PDB file of C-alpha atoms in Angstrom:
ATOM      1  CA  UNK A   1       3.933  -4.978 -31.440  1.00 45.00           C
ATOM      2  CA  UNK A   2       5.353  -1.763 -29.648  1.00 46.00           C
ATOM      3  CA  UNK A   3       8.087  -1.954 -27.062  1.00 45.00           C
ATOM      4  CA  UNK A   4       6.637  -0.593 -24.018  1.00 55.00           C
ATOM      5  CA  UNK A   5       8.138   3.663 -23.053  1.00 56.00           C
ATOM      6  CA  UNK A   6      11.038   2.280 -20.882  1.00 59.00           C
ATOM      7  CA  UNK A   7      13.444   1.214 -24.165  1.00 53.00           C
ATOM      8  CA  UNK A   8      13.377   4.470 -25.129  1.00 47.00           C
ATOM      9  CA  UNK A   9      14.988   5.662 -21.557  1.00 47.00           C
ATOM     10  CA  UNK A  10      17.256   2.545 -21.733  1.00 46.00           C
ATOM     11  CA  UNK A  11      18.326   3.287 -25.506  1.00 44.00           C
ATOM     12  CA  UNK A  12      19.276   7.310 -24.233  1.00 41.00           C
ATOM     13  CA  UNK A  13      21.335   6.362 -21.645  1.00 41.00           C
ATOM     14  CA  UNK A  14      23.154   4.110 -23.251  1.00 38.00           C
ATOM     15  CA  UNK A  15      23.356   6.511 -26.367  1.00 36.00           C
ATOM     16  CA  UNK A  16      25.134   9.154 -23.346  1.00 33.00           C
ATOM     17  CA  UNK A  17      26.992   6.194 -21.841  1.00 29.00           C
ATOM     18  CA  UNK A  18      25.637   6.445 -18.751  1.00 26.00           C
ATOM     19  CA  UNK A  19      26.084   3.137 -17.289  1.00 27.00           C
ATOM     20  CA  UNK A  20      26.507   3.155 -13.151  1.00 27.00           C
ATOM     21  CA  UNK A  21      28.044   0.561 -11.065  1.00 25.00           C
ATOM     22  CA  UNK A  22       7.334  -3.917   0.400  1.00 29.00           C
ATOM     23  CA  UNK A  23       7.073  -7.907  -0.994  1.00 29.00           C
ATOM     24  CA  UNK A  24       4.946  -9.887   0.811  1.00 32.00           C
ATOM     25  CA  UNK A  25       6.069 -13.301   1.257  1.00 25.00           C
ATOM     26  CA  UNK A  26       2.961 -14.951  -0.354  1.00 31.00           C
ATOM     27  CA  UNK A  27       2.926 -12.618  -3.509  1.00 36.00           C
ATOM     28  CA  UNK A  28      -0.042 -10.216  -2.935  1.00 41.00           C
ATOM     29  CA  UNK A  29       1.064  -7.543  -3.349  1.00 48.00           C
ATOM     30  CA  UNK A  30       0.759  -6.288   0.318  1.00 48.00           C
ATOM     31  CA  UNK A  31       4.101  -5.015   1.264  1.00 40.00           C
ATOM     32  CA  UNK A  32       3.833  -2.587   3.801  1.00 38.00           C
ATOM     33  CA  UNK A  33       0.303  -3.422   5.029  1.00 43.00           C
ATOM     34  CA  UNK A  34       0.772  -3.055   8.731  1.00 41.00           C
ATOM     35  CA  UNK A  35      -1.189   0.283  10.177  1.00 53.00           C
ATOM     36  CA  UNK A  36      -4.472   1.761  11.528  1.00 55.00           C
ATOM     37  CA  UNK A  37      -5.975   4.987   9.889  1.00 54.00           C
ATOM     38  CA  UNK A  38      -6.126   8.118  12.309  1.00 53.00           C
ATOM     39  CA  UNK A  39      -7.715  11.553  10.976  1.00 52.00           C
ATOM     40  CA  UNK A  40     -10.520  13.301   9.072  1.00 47.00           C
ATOM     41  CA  UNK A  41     -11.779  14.784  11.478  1.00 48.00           C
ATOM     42  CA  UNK A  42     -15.104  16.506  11.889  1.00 56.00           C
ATOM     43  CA  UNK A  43     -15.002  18.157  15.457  1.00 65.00           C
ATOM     44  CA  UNK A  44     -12.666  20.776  15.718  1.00 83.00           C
ATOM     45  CA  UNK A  45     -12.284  19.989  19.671  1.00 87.00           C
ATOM     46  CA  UNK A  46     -10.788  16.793  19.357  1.00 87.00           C
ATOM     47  CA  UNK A  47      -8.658  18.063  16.174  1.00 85.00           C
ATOM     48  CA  UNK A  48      -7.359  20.739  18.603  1.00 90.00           C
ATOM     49  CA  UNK A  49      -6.465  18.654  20.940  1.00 90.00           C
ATOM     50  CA  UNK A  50      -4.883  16.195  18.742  1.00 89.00           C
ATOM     51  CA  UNK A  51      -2.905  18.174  17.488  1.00 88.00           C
ATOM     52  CA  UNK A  52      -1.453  19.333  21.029  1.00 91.00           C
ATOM     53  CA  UNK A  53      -0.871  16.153  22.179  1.00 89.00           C
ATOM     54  CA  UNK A  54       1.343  15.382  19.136  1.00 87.00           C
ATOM     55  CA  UNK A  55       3.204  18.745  19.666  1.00 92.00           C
ATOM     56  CA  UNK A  56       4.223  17.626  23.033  1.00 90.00           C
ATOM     57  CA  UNK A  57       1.750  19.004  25.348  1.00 90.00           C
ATOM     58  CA  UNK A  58       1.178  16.262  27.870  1.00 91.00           C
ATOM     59  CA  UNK A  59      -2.331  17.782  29.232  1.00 92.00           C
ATOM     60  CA  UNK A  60      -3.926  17.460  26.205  1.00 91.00           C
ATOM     61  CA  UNK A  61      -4.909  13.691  26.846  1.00 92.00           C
ATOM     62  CA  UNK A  62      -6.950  13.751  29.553  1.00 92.00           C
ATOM     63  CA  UNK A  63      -9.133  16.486  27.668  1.00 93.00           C
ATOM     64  CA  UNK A  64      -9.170  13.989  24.513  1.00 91.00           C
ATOM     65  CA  UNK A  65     -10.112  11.581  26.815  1.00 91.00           C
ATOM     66  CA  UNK A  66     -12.956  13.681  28.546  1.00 93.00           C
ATOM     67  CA  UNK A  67     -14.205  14.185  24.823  1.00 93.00           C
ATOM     68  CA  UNK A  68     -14.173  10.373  24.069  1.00 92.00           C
ATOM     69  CA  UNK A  69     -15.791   9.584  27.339  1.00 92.00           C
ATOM     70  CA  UNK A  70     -18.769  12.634  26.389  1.00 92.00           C
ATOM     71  CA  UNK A  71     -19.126  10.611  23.106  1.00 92.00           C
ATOM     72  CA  UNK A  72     -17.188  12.511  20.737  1.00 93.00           C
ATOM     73  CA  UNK A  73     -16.301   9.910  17.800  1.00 93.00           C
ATOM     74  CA  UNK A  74     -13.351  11.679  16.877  1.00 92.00           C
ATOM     75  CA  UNK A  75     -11.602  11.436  20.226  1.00 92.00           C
ATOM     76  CA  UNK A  76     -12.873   7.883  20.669  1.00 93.00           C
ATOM     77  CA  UNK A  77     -11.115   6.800  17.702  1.00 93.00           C
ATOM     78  CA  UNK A  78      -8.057   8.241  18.770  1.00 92.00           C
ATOM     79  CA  UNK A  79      -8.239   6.692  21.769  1.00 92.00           C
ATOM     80  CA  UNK A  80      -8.352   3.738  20.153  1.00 93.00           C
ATOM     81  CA  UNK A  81      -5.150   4.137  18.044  1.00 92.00           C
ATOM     82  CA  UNK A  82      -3.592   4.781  21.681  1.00 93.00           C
ATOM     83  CA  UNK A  83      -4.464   1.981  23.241  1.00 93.00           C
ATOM     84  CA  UNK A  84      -3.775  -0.619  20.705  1.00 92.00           C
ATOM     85  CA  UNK A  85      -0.433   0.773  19.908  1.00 91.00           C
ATOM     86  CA  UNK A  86       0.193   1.967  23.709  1.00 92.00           C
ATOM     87  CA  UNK A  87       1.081   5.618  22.835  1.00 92.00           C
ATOM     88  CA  UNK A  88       1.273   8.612  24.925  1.00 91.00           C
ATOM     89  CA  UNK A  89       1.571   6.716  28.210  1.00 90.00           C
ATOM     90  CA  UNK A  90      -1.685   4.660  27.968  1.00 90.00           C
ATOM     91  CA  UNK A  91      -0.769   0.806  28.246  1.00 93.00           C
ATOM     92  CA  UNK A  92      -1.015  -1.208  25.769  1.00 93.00           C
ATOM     93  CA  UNK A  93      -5.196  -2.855  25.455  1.00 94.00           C
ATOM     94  CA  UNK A  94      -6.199  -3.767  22.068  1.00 94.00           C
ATOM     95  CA  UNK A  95      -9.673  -5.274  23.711  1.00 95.00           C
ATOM     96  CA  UNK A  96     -10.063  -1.900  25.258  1.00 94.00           C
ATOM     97  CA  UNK A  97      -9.321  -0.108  21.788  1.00 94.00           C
ATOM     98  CA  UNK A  98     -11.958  -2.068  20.428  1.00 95.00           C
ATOM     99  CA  UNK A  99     -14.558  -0.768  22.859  1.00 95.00           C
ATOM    100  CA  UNK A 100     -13.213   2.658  21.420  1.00 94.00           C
ATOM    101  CA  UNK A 101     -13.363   1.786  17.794  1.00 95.00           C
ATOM    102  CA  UNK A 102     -17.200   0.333  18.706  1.00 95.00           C
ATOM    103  CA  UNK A 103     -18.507   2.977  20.143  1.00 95.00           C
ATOM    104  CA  UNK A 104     -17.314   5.608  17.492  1.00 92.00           C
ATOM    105  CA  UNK A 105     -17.905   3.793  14.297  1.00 92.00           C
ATOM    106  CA  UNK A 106     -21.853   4.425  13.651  1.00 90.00           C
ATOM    107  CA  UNK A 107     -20.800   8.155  13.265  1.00 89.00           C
ATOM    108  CA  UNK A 108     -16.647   7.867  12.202  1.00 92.00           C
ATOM    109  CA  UNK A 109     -15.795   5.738   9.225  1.00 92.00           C
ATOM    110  CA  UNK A 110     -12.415   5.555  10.765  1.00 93.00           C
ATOM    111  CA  UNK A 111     -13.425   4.094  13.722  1.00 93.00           C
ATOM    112  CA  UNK A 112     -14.873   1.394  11.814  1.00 94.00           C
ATOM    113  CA  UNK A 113     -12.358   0.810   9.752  1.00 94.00           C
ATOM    114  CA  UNK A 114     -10.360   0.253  12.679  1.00 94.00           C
ATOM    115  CA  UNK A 115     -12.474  -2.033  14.550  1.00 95.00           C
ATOM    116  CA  UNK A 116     -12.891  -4.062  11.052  1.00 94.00           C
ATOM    117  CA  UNK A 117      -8.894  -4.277  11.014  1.00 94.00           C
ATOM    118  CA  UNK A 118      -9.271  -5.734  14.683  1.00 95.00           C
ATOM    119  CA  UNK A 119     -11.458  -8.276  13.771  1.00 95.00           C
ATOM    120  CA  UNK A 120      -9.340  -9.070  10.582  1.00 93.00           C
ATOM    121  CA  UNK A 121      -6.482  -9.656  12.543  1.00 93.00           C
ATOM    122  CA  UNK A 122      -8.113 -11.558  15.823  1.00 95.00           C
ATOM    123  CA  UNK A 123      -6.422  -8.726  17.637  1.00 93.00           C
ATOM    124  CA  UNK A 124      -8.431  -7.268  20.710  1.00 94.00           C
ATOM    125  CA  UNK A 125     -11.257  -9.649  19.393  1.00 95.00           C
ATOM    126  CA  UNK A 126     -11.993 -13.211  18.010  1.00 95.00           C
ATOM    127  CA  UNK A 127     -10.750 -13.380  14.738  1.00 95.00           C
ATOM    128  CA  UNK A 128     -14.204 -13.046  12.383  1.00 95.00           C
ATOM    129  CA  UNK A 129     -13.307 -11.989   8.577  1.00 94.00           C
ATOM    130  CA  UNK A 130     -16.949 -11.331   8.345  1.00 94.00           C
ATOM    131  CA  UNK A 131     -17.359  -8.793  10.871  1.00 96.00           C
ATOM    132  CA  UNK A 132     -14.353  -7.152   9.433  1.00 95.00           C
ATOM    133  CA  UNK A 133     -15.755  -7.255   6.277  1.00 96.00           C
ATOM    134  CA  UNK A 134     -18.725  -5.889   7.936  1.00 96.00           C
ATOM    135  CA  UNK A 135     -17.092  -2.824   9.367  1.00 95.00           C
ATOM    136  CA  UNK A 136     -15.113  -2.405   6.084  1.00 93.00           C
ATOM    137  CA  UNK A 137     -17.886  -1.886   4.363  1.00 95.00           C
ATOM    138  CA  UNK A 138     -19.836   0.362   6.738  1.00 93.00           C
ATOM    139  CA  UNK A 139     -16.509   2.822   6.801  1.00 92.00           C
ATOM    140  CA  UNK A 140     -16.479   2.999   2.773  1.00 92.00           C
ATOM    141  CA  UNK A 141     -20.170   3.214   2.684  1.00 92.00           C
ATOM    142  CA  UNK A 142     -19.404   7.029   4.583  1.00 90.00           C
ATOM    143  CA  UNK A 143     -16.122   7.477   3.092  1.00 88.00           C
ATOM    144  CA  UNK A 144     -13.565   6.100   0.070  1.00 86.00           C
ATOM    145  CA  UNK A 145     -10.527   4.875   2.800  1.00 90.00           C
ATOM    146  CA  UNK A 146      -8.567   3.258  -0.450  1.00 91.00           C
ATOM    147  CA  UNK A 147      -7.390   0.657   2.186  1.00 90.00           C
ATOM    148  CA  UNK A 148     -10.548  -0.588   3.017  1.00 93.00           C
ATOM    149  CA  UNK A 149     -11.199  -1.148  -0.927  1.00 95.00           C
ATOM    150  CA  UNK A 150      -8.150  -2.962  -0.841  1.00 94.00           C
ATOM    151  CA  UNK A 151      -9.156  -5.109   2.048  1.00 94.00           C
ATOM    152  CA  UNK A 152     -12.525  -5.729   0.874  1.00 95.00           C
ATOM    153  CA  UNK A 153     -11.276  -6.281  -2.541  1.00 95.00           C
ATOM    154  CA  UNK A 154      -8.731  -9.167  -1.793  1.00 94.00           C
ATOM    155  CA  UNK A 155     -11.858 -10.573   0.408  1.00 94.00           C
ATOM    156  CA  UNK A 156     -13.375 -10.829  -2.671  1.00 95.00           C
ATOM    157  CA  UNK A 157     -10.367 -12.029  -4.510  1.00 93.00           C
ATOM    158  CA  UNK A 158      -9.803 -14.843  -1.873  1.00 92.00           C
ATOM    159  CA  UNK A 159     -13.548 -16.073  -2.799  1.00 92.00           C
ATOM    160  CA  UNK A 160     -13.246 -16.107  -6.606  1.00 92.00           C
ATOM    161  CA  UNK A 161     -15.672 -13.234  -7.053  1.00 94.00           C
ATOM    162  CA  UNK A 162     -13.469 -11.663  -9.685  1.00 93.00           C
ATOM    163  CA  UNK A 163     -15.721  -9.324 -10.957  1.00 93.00           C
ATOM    164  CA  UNK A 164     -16.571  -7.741  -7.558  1.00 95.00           C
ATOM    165  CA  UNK A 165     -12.440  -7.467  -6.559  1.00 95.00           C
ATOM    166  CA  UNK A 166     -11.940  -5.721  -9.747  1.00 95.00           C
ATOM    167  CA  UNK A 167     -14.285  -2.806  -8.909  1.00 95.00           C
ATOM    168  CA  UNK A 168     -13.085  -2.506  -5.035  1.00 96.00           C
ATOM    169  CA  UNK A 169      -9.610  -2.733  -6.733  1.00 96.00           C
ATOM    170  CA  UNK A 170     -10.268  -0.116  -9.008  1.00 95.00           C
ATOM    171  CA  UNK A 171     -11.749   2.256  -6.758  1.00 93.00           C
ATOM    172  CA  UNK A 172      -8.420   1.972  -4.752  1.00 94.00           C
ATOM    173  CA  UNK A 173      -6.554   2.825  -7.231  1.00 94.00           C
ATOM    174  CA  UNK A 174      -8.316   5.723  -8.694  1.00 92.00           C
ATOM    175  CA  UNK A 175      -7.469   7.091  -5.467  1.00 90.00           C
ATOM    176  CA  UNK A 176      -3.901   6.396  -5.719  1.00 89.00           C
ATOM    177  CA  UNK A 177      -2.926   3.531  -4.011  1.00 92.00           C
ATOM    178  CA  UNK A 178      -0.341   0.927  -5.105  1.00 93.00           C
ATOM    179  CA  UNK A 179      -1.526  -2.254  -3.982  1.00 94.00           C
ATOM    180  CA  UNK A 180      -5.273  -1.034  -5.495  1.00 95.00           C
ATOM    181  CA  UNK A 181      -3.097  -0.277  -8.488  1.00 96.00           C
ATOM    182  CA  UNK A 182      -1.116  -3.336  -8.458  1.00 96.00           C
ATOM    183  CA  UNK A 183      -4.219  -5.962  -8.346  1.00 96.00           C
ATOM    184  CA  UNK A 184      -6.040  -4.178 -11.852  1.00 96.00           C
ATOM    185  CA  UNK A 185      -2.924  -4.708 -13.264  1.00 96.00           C
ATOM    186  CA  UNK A 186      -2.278  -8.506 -11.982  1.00 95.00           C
ATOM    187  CA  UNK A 187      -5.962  -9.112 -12.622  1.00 93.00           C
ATOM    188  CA  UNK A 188      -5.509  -7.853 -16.062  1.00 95.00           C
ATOM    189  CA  UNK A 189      -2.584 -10.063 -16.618  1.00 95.00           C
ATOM    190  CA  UNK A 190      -4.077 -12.897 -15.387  1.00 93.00           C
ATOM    191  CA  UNK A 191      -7.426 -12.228 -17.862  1.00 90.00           C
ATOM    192  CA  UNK A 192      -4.686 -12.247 -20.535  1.00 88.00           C
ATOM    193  CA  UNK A 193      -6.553  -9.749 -22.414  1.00 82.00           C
ATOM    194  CA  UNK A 194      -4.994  -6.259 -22.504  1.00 90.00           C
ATOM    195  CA  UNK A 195      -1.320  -6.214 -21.180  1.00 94.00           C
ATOM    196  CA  UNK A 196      -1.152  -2.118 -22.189  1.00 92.00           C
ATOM    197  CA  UNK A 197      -3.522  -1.283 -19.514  1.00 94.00           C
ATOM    198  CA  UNK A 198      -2.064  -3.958 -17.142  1.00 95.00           C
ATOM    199  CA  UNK A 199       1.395  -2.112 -17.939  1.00 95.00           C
ATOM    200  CA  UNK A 200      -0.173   1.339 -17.076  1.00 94.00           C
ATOM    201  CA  UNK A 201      -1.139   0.534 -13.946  1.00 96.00           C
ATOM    202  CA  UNK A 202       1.762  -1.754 -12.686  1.00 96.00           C
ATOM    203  CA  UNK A 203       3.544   1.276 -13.166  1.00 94.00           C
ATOM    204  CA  UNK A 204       1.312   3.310 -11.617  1.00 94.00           C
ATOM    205  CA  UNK A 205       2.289   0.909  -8.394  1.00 95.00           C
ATOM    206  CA  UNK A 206       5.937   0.650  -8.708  1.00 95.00           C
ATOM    207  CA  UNK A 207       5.859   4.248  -9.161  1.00 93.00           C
ATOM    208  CA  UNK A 208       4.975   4.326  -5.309  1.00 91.00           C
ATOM    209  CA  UNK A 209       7.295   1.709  -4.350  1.00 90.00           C
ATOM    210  CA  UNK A 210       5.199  -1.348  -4.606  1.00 93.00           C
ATOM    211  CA  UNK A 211       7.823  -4.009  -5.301  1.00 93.00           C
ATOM    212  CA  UNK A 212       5.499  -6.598  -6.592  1.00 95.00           C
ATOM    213  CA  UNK A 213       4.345  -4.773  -9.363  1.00 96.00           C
ATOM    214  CA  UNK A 214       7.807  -3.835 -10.356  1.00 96.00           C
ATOM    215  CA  UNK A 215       8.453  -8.010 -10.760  1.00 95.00           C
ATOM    216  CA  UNK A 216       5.360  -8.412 -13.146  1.00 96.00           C
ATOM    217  CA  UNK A 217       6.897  -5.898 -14.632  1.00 96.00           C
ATOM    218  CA  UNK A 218       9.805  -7.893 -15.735  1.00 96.00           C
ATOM    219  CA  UNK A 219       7.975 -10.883 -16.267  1.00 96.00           C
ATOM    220  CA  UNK A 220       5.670  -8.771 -19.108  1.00 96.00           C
ATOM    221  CA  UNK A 221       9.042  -8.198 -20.827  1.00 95.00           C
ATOM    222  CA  UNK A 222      10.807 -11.582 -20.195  1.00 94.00           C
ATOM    223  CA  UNK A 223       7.780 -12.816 -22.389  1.00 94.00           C
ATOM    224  CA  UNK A 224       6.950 -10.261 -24.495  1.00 93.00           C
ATOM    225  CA  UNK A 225       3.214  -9.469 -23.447  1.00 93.00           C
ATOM    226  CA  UNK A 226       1.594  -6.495 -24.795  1.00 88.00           C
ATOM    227  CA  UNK A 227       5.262  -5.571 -26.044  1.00 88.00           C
ATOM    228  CA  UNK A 228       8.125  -6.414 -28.009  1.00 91.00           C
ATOM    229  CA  UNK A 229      10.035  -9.349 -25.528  1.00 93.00           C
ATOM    230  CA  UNK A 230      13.216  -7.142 -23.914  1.00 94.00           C
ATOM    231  CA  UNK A 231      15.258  -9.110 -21.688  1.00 95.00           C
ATOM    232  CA  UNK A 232      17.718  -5.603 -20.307  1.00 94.00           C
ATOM    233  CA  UNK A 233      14.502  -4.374 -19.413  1.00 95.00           C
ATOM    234  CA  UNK A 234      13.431  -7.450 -17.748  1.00 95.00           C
ATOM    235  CA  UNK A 235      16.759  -7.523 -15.846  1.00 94.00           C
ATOM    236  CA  UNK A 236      16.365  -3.916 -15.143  1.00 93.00           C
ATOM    237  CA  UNK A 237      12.724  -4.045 -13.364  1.00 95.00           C
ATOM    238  CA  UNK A 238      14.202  -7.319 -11.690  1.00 93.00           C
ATOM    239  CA  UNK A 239      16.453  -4.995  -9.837  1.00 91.00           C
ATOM    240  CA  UNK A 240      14.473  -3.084  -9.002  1.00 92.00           C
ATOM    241  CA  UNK A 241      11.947  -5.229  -7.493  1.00 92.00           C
ATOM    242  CA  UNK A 242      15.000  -6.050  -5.366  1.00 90.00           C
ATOM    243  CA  UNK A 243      15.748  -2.634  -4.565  1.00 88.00           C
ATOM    244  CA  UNK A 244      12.182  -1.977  -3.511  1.00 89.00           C
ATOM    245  CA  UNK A 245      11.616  -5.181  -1.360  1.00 86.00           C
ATOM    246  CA  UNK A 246      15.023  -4.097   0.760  1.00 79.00           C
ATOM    247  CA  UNK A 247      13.828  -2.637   3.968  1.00 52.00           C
ATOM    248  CA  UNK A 248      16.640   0.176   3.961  1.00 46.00           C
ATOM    249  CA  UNK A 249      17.135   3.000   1.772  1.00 48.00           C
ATOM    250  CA  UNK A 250      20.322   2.107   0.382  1.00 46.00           C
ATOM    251  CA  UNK A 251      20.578   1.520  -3.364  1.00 53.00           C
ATOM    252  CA  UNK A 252      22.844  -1.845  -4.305  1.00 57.00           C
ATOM    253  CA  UNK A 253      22.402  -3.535  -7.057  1.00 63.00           C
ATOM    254  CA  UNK A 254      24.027  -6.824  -7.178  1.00 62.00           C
ATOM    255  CA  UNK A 255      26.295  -7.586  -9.876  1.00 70.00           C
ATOM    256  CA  UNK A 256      24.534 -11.157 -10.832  1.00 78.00           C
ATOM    257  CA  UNK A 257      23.370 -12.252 -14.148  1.00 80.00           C
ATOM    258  CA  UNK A 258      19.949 -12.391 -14.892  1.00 88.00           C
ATOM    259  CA  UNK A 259      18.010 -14.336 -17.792  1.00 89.00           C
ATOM    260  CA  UNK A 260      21.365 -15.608 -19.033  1.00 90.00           C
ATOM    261  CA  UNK A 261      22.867 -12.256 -19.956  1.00 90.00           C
ATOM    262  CA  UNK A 262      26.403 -11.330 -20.723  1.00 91.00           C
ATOM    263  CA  UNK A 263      27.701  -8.607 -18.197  1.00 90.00           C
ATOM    264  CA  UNK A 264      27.806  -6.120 -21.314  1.00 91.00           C
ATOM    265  CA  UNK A 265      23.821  -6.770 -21.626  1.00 92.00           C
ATOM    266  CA  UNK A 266      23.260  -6.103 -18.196  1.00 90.00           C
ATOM    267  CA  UNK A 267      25.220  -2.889 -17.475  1.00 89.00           C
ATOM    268  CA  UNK A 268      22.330  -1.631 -19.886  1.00 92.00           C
ATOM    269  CA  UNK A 269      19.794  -3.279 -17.206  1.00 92.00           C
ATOM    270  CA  UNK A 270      21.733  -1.487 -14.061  1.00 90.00           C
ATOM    271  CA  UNK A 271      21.731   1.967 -15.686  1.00 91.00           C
ATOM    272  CA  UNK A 272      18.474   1.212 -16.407  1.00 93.00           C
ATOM    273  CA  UNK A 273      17.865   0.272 -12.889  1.00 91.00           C
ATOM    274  CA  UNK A 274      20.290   3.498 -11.586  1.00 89.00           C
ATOM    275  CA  UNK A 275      18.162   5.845 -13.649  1.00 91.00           C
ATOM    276  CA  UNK A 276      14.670   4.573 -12.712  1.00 92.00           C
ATOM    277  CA  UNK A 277      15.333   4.428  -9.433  1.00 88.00           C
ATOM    278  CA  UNK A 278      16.648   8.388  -9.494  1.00 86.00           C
ATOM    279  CA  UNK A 279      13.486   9.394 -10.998  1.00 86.00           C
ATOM    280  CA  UNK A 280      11.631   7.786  -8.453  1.00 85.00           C
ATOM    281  CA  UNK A 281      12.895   8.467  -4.889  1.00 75.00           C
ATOM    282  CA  UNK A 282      12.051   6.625  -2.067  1.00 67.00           C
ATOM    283  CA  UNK A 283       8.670   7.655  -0.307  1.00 56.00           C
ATOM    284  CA  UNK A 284       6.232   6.327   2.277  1.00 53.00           C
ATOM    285  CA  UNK A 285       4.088   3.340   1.515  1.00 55.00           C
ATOM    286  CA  UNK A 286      -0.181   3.490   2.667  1.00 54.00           C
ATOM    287  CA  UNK A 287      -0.167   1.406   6.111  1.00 53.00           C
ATOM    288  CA  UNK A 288      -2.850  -0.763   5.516  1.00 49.00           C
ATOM    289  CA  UNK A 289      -3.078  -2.396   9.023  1.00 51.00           C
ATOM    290  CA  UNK A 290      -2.289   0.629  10.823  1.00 50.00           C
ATOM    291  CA  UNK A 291      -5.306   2.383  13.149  1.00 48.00           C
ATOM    292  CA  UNK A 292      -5.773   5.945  11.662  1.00 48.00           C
ATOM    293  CA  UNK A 293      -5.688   9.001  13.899  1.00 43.00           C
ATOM    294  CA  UNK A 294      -4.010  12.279  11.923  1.00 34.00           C
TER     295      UNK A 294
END
């Protein structure tokens, strides 16, 4: 058994002596998920006047308006997005963004992703997973939104229809998103079948900050699965689950033991730590509750 790619980038820094001084509470993987999808456009009108509004130019909403009351879907969705966050001076009405989202979802898949997030969340609405799952569906069915895979996908998940999650999970990911990228690998895991592939796409997810994945990470080392067992390693991905699950940017690694170490052992697991976390700077997480407007 092959240690995994990471012991070679451990064993060169030591070799130089370089040695330096977004998780969800319940474990799925769904750090960050908290924003509504606004964009894609297909009428230039409403992307022109989008596009004003954001630069500042206070008229511009009452002619997006005027377009979402004409029936422009475009416009109605973003309409939406303002009234359930209460943006650009309109108050705050999730029931009345919902009316939005409804009336623009046969034609934007946007829209009804948004209203499916509404009903997902009992926000604007009664609280119906089905309906979401509904509207999920009808938005993917038009377009790939890798956050409604994800959604549908842990619907799926949360029933025990594991072969269904896997293929919503798997289209997520294809499109690059960590918490798509994240389940294959915990799925694969938990199949105990082929830790390699698990490993590819776990990294895949911590690669774009997903701090869960970076944990079963270190677990596949702690026990050796699908590699040779590597305990600095294990210590080092530990870290760095805790750097990624910090809210701020700042990088501080505690000095604590982990998995019975000597300090020696784990100044190998902070460079480690130090150089991954170089290599991968900080960047913006999908917002998977978030309504979707540009």
């Amino acid at each position: 058994m092959s240690t995994h790619r990471y012991a070679g980038l451990l064993l060169a820094l030591l070799a130089t002596q370089s040695v330096a001084a977004q998780s969800d509470p319940a474990g799925q993987g769904l750090s960050g998920f908290t924003g509504f999808l606004t964009g894609g456009y297909q009428d230039a009108r409403a992307d022109v006047e989008y596009g004003k509004l954001v630069r500042g130019e206070a008229q511009a909403l009452p002619r997006l308006m005027t377009l979402a009351r004409q029936g422009n879907p475009q416009a109605q969705n973003s309409i939406g997005v303002f009234l359930d966050r209460g943006k650009y001076g309109l108050a705050k009405n999730p029931a009345l963004a919902a009316r939005y989202f409804h009336a623009a979802s046969r034609s934007d898949p946007l829209a009804a992703y948004n209203l499916g997030l509404l009903y997902l969340l009992g926000r604007g609405v009664e609280q119906n997973e089905d309906a979401a799952m509904t509207y999920m569906r009808q938005a993917v069915a038009k377009q790939r939104i890798p956050q409604a895979c994800v959604r549908i996908g842990l619907d799926h998940y949360r029933r025990k229809e594991i072969s269904e999650a896997k293929q919503w999970f798997r289209e997520a990911a294809q499109d690059n998103d960590p918490v798509g990228a994240y389940y294959v690998g915990r799925m694969l895991v938990e199949d105990k079948r082929d830790y390699r592939e698990a490993m590819t796409w776990l990294d895949k997810a911590a690669g774009r900050r997903n701090a869960d994945a970076a944990r079963l990470i270190a677990y596949l080392y702690e026990n050796g699965l699908g590699m040779d067992k590597h305990l600095e390693l294990a210590a080092g991905w530990t870290l760095i689950h805790m750097v990624l699950s910090q809210k701020g940017p700042a990088l501080n690694l505690p000095h604590i033991s982990l998995f019975g170490l000597a300090e020696d052992r784990m100044q190998k697991a902070r460079a480690f730590t130090t150089m991954w976390l170089g290599s991968h700077p900080g960047g913006v997480l999908p917002d998977y509750v978030a309504r979707w407007s540009i």
